[in-house]
mmCIF file of C-alpha atoms in Angstrom:
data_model
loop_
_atom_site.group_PDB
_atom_site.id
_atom_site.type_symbol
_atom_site.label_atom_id
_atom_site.label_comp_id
_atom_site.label_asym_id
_atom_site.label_seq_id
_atom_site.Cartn_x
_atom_site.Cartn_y
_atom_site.Cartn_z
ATOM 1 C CA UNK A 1 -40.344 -65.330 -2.172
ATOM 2 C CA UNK A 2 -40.346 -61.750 -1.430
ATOM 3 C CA UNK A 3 -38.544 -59.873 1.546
ATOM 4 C CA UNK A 4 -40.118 -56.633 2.733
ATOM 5 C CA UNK A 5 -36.975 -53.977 3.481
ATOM 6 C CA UNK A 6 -39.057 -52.648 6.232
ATOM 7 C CA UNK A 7 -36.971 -53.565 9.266
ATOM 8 C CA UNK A 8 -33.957 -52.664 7.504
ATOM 9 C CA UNK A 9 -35.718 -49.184 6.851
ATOM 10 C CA UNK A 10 -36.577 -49.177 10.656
ATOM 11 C CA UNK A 11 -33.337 -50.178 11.995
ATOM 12 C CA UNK A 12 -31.732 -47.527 9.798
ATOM 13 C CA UNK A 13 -34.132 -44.918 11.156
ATOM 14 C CA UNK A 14 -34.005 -45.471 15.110
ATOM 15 C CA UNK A 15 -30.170 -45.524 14.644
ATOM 16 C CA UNK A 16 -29.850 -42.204 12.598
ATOM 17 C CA UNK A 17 -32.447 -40.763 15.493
ATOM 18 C CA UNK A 18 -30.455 -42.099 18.610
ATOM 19 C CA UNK A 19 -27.593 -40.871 16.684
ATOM 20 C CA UNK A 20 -28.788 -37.275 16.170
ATOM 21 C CA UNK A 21 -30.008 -37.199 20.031
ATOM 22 C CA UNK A 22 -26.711 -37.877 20.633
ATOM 23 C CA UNK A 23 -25.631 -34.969 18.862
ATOM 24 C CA UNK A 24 -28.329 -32.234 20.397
ATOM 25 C CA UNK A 25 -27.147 -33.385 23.719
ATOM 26 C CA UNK A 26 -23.474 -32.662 23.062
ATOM 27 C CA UNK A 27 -23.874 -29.375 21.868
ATOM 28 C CA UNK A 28 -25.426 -28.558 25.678
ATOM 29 C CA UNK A 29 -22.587 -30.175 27.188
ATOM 30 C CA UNK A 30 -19.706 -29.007 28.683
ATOM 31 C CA UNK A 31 -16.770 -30.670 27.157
ATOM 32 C CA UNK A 32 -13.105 -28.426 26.604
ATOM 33 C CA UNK A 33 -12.877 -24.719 26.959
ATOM 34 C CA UNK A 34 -12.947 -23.247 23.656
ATOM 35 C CA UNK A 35 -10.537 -20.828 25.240
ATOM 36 C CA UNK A 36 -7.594 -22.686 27.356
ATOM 37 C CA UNK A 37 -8.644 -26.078 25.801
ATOM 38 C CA UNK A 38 -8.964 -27.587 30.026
ATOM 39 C CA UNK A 39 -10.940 -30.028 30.327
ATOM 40 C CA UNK A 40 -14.893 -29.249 32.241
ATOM 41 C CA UNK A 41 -15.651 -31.844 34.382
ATOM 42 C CA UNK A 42 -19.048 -32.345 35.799
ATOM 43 C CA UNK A 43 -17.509 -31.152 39.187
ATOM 44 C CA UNK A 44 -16.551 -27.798 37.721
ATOM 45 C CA UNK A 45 -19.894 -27.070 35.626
ATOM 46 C CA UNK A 46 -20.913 -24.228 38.005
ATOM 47 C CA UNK A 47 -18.259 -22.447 36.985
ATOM 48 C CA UNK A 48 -18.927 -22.780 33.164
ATOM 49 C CA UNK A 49 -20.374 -21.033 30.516
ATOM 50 C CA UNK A 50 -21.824 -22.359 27.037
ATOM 51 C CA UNK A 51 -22.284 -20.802 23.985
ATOM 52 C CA UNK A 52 -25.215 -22.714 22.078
ATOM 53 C CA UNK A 53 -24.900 -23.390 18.361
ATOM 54 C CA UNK A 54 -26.213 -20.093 17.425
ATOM 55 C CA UNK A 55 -25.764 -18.404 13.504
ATOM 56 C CA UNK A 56 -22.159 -18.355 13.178
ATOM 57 C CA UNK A 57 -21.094 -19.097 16.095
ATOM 58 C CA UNK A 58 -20.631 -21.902 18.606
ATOM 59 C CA UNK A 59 -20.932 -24.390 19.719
ATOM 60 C CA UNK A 60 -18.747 -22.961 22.730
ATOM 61 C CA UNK A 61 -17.722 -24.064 26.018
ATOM 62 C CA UNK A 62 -15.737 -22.217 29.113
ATOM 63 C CA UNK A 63 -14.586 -23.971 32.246
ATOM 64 C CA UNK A 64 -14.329 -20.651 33.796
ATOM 65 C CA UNK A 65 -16.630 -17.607 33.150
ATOM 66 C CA UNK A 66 -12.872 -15.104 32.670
ATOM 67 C CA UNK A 67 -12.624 -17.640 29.789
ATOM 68 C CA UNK A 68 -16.155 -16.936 28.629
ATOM 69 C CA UNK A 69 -15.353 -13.260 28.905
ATOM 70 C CA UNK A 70 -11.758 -12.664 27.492
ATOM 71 C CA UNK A 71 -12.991 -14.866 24.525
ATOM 72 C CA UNK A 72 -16.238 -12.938 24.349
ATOM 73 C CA UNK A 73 -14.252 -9.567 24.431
ATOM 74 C CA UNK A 74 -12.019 -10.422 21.372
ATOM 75 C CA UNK A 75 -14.829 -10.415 19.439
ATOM 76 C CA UNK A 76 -16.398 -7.665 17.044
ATOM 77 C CA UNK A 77 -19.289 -6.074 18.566
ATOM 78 C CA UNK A 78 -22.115 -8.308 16.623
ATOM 79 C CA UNK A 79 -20.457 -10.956 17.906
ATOM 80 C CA UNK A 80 -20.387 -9.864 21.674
ATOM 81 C CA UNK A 81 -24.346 -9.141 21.239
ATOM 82 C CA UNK A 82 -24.842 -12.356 20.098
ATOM 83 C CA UNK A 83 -22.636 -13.739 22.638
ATOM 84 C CA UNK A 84 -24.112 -12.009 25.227
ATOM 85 C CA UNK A 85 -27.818 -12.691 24.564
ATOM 86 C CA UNK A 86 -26.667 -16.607 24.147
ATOM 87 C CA UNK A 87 -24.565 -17.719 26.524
ATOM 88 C CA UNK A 88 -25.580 -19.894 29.362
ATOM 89 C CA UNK A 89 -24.140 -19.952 33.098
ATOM 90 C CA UNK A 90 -24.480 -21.955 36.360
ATOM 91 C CA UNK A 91 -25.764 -21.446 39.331
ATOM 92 C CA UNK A 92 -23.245 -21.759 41.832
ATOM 93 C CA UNK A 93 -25.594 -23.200 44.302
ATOM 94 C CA UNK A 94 -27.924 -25.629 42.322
ATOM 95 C CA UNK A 95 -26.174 -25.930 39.008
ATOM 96 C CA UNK A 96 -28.962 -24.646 37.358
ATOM 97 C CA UNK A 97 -29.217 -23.189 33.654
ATOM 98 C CA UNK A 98 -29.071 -19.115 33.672
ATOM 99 C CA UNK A 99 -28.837 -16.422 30.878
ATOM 100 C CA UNK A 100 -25.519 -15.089 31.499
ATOM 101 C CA UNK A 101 -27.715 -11.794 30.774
ATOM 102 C CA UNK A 102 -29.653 -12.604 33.384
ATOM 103 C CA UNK A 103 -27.334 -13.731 36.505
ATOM 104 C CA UNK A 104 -26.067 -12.083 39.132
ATOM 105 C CA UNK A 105 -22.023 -12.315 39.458
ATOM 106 C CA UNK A 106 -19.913 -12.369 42.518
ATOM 107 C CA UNK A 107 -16.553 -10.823 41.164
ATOM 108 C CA UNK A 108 -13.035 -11.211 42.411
ATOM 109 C CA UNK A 109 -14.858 -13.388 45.396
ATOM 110 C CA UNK A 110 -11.505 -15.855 45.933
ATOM 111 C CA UNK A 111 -13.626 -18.697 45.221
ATOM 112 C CA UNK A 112 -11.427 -21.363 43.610
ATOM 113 C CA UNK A 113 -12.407 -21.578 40.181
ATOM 114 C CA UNK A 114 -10.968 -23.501 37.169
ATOM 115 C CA UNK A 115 -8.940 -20.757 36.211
ATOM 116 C CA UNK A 116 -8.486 -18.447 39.177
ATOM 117 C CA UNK A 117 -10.645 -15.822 38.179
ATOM 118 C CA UNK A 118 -12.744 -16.377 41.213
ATOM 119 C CA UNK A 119 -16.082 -15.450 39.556
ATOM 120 C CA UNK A 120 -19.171 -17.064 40.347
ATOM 121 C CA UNK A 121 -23.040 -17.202 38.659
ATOM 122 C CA UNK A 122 -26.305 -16.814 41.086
ATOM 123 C CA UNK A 123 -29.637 -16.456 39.390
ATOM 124 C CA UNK A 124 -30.957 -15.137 42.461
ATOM 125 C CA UNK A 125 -29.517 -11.519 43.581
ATOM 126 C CA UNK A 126 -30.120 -12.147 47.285
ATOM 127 C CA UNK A 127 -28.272 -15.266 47.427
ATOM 128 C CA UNK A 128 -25.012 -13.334 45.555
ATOM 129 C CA UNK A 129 -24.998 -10.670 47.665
ATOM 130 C CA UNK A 130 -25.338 -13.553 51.053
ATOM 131 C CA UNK A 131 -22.352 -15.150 49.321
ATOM 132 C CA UNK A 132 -20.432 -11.673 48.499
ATOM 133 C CA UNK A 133 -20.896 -10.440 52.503
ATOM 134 C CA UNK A 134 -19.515 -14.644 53.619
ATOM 135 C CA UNK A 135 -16.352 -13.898 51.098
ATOM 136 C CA UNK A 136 -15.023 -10.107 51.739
ATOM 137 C CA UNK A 137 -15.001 -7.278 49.588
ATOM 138 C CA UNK A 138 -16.634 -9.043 47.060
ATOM 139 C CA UNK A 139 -18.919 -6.812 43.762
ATOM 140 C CA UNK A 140 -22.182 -8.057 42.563
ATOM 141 C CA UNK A 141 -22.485 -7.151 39.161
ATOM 142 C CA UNK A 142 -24.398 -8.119 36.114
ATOM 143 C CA UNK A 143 -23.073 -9.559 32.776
ATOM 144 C CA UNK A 144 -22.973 -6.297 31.170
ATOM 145 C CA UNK A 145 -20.512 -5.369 34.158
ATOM 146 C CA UNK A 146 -18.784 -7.862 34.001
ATOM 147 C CA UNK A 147 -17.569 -8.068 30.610
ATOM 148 C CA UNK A 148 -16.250 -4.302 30.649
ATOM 149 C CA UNK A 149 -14.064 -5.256 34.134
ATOM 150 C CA UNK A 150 -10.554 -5.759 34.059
ATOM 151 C CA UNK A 151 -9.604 -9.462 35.206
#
């Protein structure tokens, strides 16, 4: 009597799939900062910043975007590029995915924020400059600005 070693070929192939799903999903997620090793809860997500696996570096995470950019900083300059053309923000208000390149930043706002730096991601200018005029003498700036800023 013969066995086939199809299902045990099957069984081995859904598992190593589910198991490499697993994986692609936990690079996107925000786990420890790579900087002050805190923990990122799902609460404090719109304040972090991810660095993708991307060639030779990451995968990073950031509870706070100072984190993302004092790490970022102590980097050589190829590094910052591809750091900078990478990395992925929050939207303060809807927690949505933004090219830090992209965002708008409310600087020095006094927002609480993991860390204290008291920055905080839009994706929409308007809506950072509503939220700068509701918190003081608050900047909008872009990543670019932000990253040459003293914290």
């Amino acid at each position: 009597m013969k066995r086939s070693g199809f299902p045990f070929l099957l069984s081995f192939v859904l598992i190593f799939a589910m198991v490499a799903a697993g994986r692609a999903d936990d690079q996107r997620k925000p786990s420890v900062c790579s900087e002050c090793n805190m923990k990122i809860s799902e609460a404090g997500k719109k304040f972090s910043v991810v660095l993708p696996n991307v060639s030779g570096m990451g995968p990073s995470s950031y509870d706070d975007i100072g984190c993302a950019v004092i790490s970022r900083n102590a980097e050589c300059a190829t590094r910052q590029m591809t750091f900078d053309s990478n990395a992925i923000v929050y939207d303060y208000l809807t927690v949505e995915e933004v090219l830090a390149e992209k965002a708008f930043f409310a600087f020095k706002s006094g927002a609480w924020t993991p860390m204290g730096y008291g920055i905080v991601a839009f994706k929409n200018k308007v809506q950072a400059e509503k939220f700068a005029a509701e918190h003081g003498k608050v900047k909008v700036v872009r990543w670019f600005e932000l990253v040459d800023m003293k914290l």
